[in-house]
Amino acid sequence: MPEGHKTHFLAREHTRQFSGQPIKVSSPQGRFRGDARKVSGKVFSHSEAVGKHLFYHFDGGRLIHVHLGRYGKFRQHAVPPPAAVGQVRMRWQGADTALDLTGPTTCRVIDADTRAEVIEKLGPDPLAGGSPAKVWNRVRKSNKPIGALLLDQAVVAGVGNIFRAELLFALRWDPRTPGDQLDRPAFDRMWKALGKMMRTGLRYGKIITVSSKEAGVPLASLEGRDRFRVYGKSNCPVCGHPIETIEVASRKLYWCPSCQS
Ligand SMILES: [Zn+2]
């Protein structure tokens, strides 16, 4: 599932590619057809990411709200785009770029009030200048494991399963540590490390948690699990102990029980 670095990366890309253009919006698959008509032909202003949500602002006040969920994907084409393949929920045609969206959890046209309601339910987003004090207030009052709190979008927006595992490993924290057992300096270390990790993800358009020294190659060239230190790995890069998985908040969490205690 795309995490917050990816939504911010897409928002930036789509704004750069389509801002100021009238967009022909359609739904080859049909499920978005009624909504597509409400915005098609209007001038696109900009895209905005908040946590894992994307908002596309059009002149006249209407917005498209997209949540990619687990399977959502954008594909780009030159104009004119080829015939739609598969379940293309939404297709955009701008001046010289077309965009297909398949498999999103959410794709709908909303107004500013609905956007505000969606954002209201989300915790602060580190990449959108979110306030750590608000996150700390939730964490310190909760006896849930920090591994669960990090995935709760109402606590902090934009963290998914990979950032969670990599962050807890970088901090050497046991994922089962309850939030209310952390102190403020520890939380501040976590917030700082998370922000750095997410900004690196935004810069490269993909999550990269190994250092260039660890990687031995330019970071941008890293693909797949070579980008990570613990997620999907078999052995700990620090101590060599086998990496294990436990279920925290219904998702599989990779960790090193030897380092993270
Ligand atoms: Zn280890």
CSV table of C-alpha atoms and ligand atoms in Angstrom, one decimal:
chain,number,residue,atom,x,y,z
A,1,MET,CA,0.0,0.0,0.0
A,2,PRO,CA,1.4,3.4,-0.9
A,3,GLU,CA,2.4,5.3,2.2
A,4,GLY,CA,2.5,9.1,2.8
A,5,HIS,CA,5.7,9.7,0.9
A,6,LYS,CA,4.0,8.3,-2.2
A,7,THR,CA,0.8,10.4,-2.0
A,8,HIS,CA,2.9,13.6,-1.5
A,9,PHE,CA,5.1,12.5,-4.5
A,10,LEU,CA,2.1,12.0,-6.7
A,11,ALA,CA,0.5,15.2,-5.6
A,12,ARG,CA,3.6,17.1,-6.6
A,13,GLU,CA,3.9,15.3,-9.9
A,14,HIS,CA,0.2,15.7,-10.9
A,15,THR,CA,0.2,19.4,-10.0
A,16,ARG,CA,3.3,19.9,-12.1
A,17,GLN,CA,1.9,18.0,-15.1
A,18,PHE,CA,-1.7,19.2,-15.1
A,19,SER,CA,-2.1,22.5,-13.2
A,20,GLY,CA,-3.9,25.2,-15.1
A,21,GLN,CA,-5.3,22.9,-17.8
A,22,PRO,CA,-8.9,21.9,-18.5
A,23,ILE,CA,-9.0,18.1,-17.9
A,24,LYS,CA,-11.2,15.7,-19.8
A,25,VAL,CA,-12.2,13.3,-17.0
A,26,SER,CA,-13.9,10.0,-17.9
A,27,SER,CA,-14.5,6.5,-16.4
A,28,PRO,CA,-13.8,3.8,-19.0
A,29,GLN,CA,-14.9,1.2,-16.4
A,30,GLY,CA,-18.1,3.1,-15.7
A,31,ARG,CA,-18.1,3.2,-11.9
A,32,PHE,CA,-17.0,6.8,-11.7
A,33,ARG,CA,-19.0,8.0,-14.8
A,34,GLY,CA,-21.5,10.1,-13.0
A,35,ASP,CA,-18.9,11.9,-10.9
A,36,ALA,CA,-16.5,12.3,-13.8
A,37,ARG,CA,-19.2,14.4,-15.6
A,38,LYS,CA,-19.3,16.9,-12.7
A,39,VAL,CA,-15.6,17.9,-13.2
A,40,SER,CA,-14.8,17.0,-16.8
A,41,GLY,CA,-13.7,20.1,-18.8
A,42,LYS,CA,-13.0,22.2,-15.7
A,43,VAL,CA,-9.6,23.7,-15.1
A,44,PHE,CA,-7.5,21.7,-12.6
A,45,SER,CA,-5.8,23.9,-10.0
A,46,HIS,CA,-3.6,21.6,-7.9
A,47,SER,CA,-3.3,18.3,-6.1
A,48,GLU,CA,-2.9,18.0,-2.3
A,49,ALA,CA,-1.8,15.0,-0.2
A,50,VAL,CA,-2.9,14.5,3.4
A,51,GLY,CA,-1.7,11.2,4.9
A,52,LYS,CA,-2.7,8.6,2.4
A,53,HIS,CA,-5.5,10.7,0.8
A,54,LEU,CA,-5.2,12.7,-2.4
A,55,PHE,CA,-7.4,15.7,-3.2
A,56,TYR,CA,-7.5,17.2,-6.7
A,57,HIS,CA,-8.8,20.8,-6.7
A,58,PHE,CA,-10.8,22.1,-9.7
A,59,ASP,CA,-11.9,25.6,-10.5
A,60,GLY,CA,-15.4,26.1,-9.3
A,61,GLY,CA,-14.8,24.4,-5.9
A,62,ARG,CA,-15.2,20.7,-6.7
A,63,LEU,CA,-12.6,18.2,-5.8
A,64,ILE,CA,-11.8,14.6,-6.6
A,65,HIS,CA,-10.9,12.5,-3.5
A,66,VAL,CA,-8.7,9.5,-4.1
A,67,HIS,CA,-7.5,6.9,-1.6
A,68,LEU,CA,-5.4,4.3,-3.4
A,69,GLY,CA,-5.8,1.6,-0.7
A,70,ARG,CA,-3.9,-1.6,-1.3
A,71,TYR,CA,-4.3,-1.9,-5.0
A,72,GLY,CA,-4.8,1.6,-6.4
A,73,LYS,CA,-2.4,2.6,-9.1
A,74,PHE,CA,-1.8,5.4,-11.6
A,75,ARG,CA,-0.5,4.9,-15.1
A,76,GLN,CA,0.6,7.6,-17.4
A,77,HIS,CA,0.3,7.9,-21.2
A,78,ALA,CA,1.0,10.4,-23.9
A,79,VAL,CA,-2.0,12.0,-25.5
A,80,PRO,CA,-4.0,10.4,-27.1
A,81,PRO,CA,-3.9,7.5,-24.7
A,82,PRO,CA,-4.4,3.9,-25.9
A,83,ALA,CA,-7.7,2.2,-25.4
A,84,ALA,CA,-8.3,1.6,-21.7
A,85,VAL,CA,-7.0,-1.8,-20.5
A,86,GLY,CA,-8.5,-3.5,-17.4
A,87,GLN,CA,-10.6,-1.7,-14.8
A,88,VAL,CA,-9.8,1.9,-15.4
A,89,ARG,CA,-11.9,3.8,-12.8
A,90,MET,CA,-10.8,7.2,-13.9
A,91,ARG,CA,-9.0,8.6,-16.9
A,92,TRP,CA,-7.6,12.1,-17.3
A,93,GLN,CA,-6.7,13.8,-20.5
A,94,GLY,CA,-4.7,17.0,-20.3
A,95,ALA,CA,-2.9,18.9,-23.0
A,96,ASP,CA,-0.1,16.3,-23.5
A,97,THR,CA,-0.4,13.8,-20.7
A,98,ALA,CA,-3.1,11.3,-19.8
A,99,LEU,CA,-3.5,9.4,-16.5
A,100,ASP,CA,-5.3,6.2,-15.7
A,101,LEU,CA,-6.4,5.2,-12.2
A,102,THR,CA,-7.1,1.6,-11.5
A,103,GLY,CA,-8.1,-0.2,-8.2
A,104,PRO,CA,-8.5,2.7,-5.8
A,105,THR,CA,-10.4,2.2,-2.5
A,106,THR,CA,-12.0,5.7,-3.0
A,107,CYS,CA,-12.5,7.8,-6.1
A,108,ARG,CA,-15.3,10.3,-5.8
A,109,VAL,CA,-16.2,14.0,-6.4
A,110,ILE,CA,-16.7,16.0,-3.2
A,111,ASP,CA,-16.9,19.5,-2.0
A,112,ALA,CA,-14.8,21.5,0.4
A,113,ASP,CA,-16.9,20.5,3.4
A,114,THR,CA,-16.4,16.8,2.8
A,115,ARG,CA,-12.7,17.3,2.3
A,116,ALA,CA,-12.6,19.1,5.7
A,117,GLU,CA,-14.5,16.1,7.3
A,118,VAL,CA,-11.9,13.6,5.9
A,119,ILE,CA,-9.0,15.7,7.2
A,120,GLU,CA,-10.6,16.2,10.5
A,121,LYS,CA,-10.5,12.4,11.2
A,122,LEU,CA,-6.8,12.2,10.4
A,123,GLY,CA,-3.9,12.7,12.8
A,124,PRO,CA,-1.1,15.1,11.9
A,125,ASP,CA,0.9,14.3,8.7
A,126,PRO,CA,4.7,14.8,9.2
A,127,LEU,CA,5.1,15.7,5.5
A,128,ALA,CA,2.3,18.3,5.7
A,129,GLY,CA,3.8,20.2,8.6
A,130,GLY,CA,1.7,18.2,11.2
A,131,SER,CA,2.2,19.1,14.8
A,132,PRO,CA,4.1,16.5,16.9
A,133,ALA,CA,2.4,17.8,20.1
A,134,LYS,CA,-0.9,16.5,18.9
A,135,VAL,CA,0.5,13.1,18.1
A,136,TRP,CA,2.3,13.0,21.5
A,137,ASN,CA,-1.0,13.8,23.2
A,138,ARG,CA,-2.6,10.7,21.7
A,139,VAL,CA,0.5,8.4,22.2
A,140,ARG,CA,1.1,9.2,25.8
A,141,LYS,CA,-2.5,8.5,26.8
A,142,SER,CA,-2.7,5.2,25.1
A,143,ASN,CA,-1.8,1.7,26.4
A,144,LYS,CA,-1.8,0.3,22.9
A,145,PRO,CA,1.5,-0.8,21.5
A,146,ILE,CA,3.5,1.8,19.6
A,147,GLY,CA,3.5,-0.6,16.6
A,148,ALA,CA,-0.3,-0.2,16.5
A,149,LEU,CA,-0.4,3.5,17.2
A,150,LEU,CA,1.9,4.2,14.3
A,151,LEU,CA,-0.5,2.6,11.9
A,152,ASP,CA,-3.6,4.4,13.3
A,153,GLN,CA,-4.3,7.2,10.7
A,154,ALA,CA,-6.2,9.1,13.4
A,155,VAL,CA,-3.0,9.3,15.5
A,156,VAL,CA,-0.5,10.1,12.7
A,157,ALA,CA,-1.3,10.2,9.0
A,158,GLY,CA,0.7,8.7,6.3
A,159,VAL,CA,2.6,5.9,8.1
A,160,GLY,CA,2.1,2.4,6.6
A,161,ASN,CA,3.5,-1.0,7.3
A,162,ILE,CA,7.0,-0.4,5.9
A,163,PHE,CA,7.7,2.9,7.6
A,164,ARG,CA,6.4,1.4,10.9
A,165,ALA,CA,8.8,-1.5,10.7
A,166,GLU,CA,11.8,0.5,9.6
A,167,LEU,CA,11.2,3.3,12.1
A,168,LEU,CA,10.9,0.9,15.1
A,169,PHE,CA,14.0,-0.9,13.9
A,170,ALA,CA,16.0,2.3,13.5
A,171,LEU,CA,15.0,3.3,17.1
A,172,ARG,CA,15.7,-0.3,18.4
A,173,TRP,CA,12.3,-0.3,20.0
A,174,ASP,CA,10.2,-3.3,20.9
A,175,PRO,CA,7.0,-2.8,18.7
A,176,ARG,CA,4.9,-4.0,21.7
A,177,THR,CA,5.9,-1.1,23.9
A,178,PRO,CA,2.8,0.7,25.1
A,179,GLY,CA,2.5,4.4,24.1
A,180,ASP,CA,2.0,5.5,27.7
A,181,GLN,CA,5.4,4.0,28.6
A,182,LEU,CA,7.3,6.4,26.3
A,183,ASP,CA,8.7,9.7,27.5
A,184,ARG,CA,8.7,12.9,25.6
A,185,PRO,CA,12.4,12.8,24.7
A,186,ALA,CA,11.9,9.3,23.2
A,187,PHE,CA,8.8,10.4,21.3
A,188,ASP,CA,10.7,13.4,20.0
A,189,ARG,CA,13.5,11.1,18.7
A,190,MET,CA,10.8,9.0,17.0
A,191,TRP,CA,9.2,12.1,15.4
A,192,LYS,CA,12.5,13.3,14.1
A,193,ALA,CA,13.5,9.9,12.7
A,194,LEU,CA,10.0,9.5,11.1
A,195,GLY,CA,10.1,12.9,9.4
A,196,LYS,CA,13.6,12.2,8.0
A,197,MET,CA,12.5,8.8,6.7
A,198,MET,CA,9.4,10.2,5.0
A,199,ARG,CA,11.3,13.1,3.5
A,200,THR,CA,13.8,10.7,2.0
A,201,GLY,CA,10.9,8.7,0.6
A,202,LEU,CA,9.4,11.8,-0.9
A,203,ARG,CA,12.7,12.8,-2.5
A,204,TYR,CA,13.2,9.4,-4.2
A,205,GLY,CA,9.5,8.6,-4.8
A,206,LYS,CA,10.1,5.3,-2.9
A,207,ILE,CA,10.9,4.3,0.7
A,208,ILE,CA,14.7,4.0,1.3
A,209,THR,CA,15.9,3.4,4.8
A,210,VAL,CA,19.4,2.0,4.2
A,211,SER,CA,22.2,4.6,4.2
A,212,SER,CA,24.4,5.0,1.1
A,213,LYS,CA,27.2,3.5,3.1
A,214,GLU,CA,25.2,0.4,3.9
A,215,ALA,CA,23.9,0.2,0.3
A,216,GLY,CA,27.3,0.7,-1.3
A,217,VAL,CA,25.6,2.0,-4.4
A,218,PRO,CA,23.7,5.3,-5.1
A,219,LEU,CA,20.4,5.3,-3.2
A,220,ALA,CA,18.4,6.1,-6.3
A,221,SER,CA,19.4,2.9,-8.0
A,222,LEU,CA,18.0,0.7,-5.1
A,223,GLU,CA,15.0,-1.4,-5.9
A,224,GLY,CA,12.8,-3.9,-4.0
A,225,ARG,CA,13.8,-5.0,-0.6
A,226,ASP,CA,17.4,-3.8,-1.0
A,227,ARG,CA,16.0,-0.4,0.0
A,228,PHE,CA,15.0,-1.6,3.5
A,229,ARG,CA,16.9,-2.7,6.6
A,230,VAL,CA,14.2,-5.0,8.2
A,231,TYR,CA,11.0,-5.1,6.2
A,232,GLY,CA,10.9,-8.4,4.3
A,233,LYS,CA,14.4,-9.3,5.3
A,234,SER,CA,15.6,-12.6,6.6
A,235,ASN,CA,18.5,-11.5,8.8
A,236,CYS,CA,19.2,-8.5,10.9
A,237,PRO,CA,21.8,-6.2,9.2
A,238,VAL,CA,23.1,-5.2,12.7
A,239,CYS,CA,23.3,-8.4,14.7
A,240,GLY,CA,22.6,-11.2,12.2
A,241,HIS,CA,19.7,-12.6,14.2
A,242,PRO,CA,16.8,-13.9,12.0
A,243,ILE,CA,14.2,-11.3,11.4
A,244,GLU,CA,10.9,-12.4,12.8
A,245,THR,CA,7.3,-11.2,12.2
A,246,ILE,CA,4.5,-10.6,14.7
A,247,GLU,CA,0.9,-9.4,14.1
A,248,VAL,CA,0.4,-5.8,15.4
A,249,ALA,CA,-2.8,-4.1,14.5
A,250,SER,CA,-3.7,-6.9,12.2
A,251,ARG,CA,-0.7,-6.4,9.9
A,252,LYS,CA,2.5,-8.4,9.8
A,253,LEU,CA,5.4,-6.5,11.4
A,254,TYR,CA,9.0,-7.4,10.7
A,255,TRP,CA,11.4,-6.9,13.6
A,256,CYS,CA,14.7,-8.1,15.2
A,257,PRO,CA,13.8,-9.4,18.6
A,258,SER,CA,17.5,-9.2,19.6
A,259,CYS,CA,18.1,-5.6,18.7
A,260,GLN,CA,14.6,-4.3,19.5
A,261,SER,CA,14.2,-4.9,23.2
B,1,ZN,ZN,19.4,-7.4,15.3
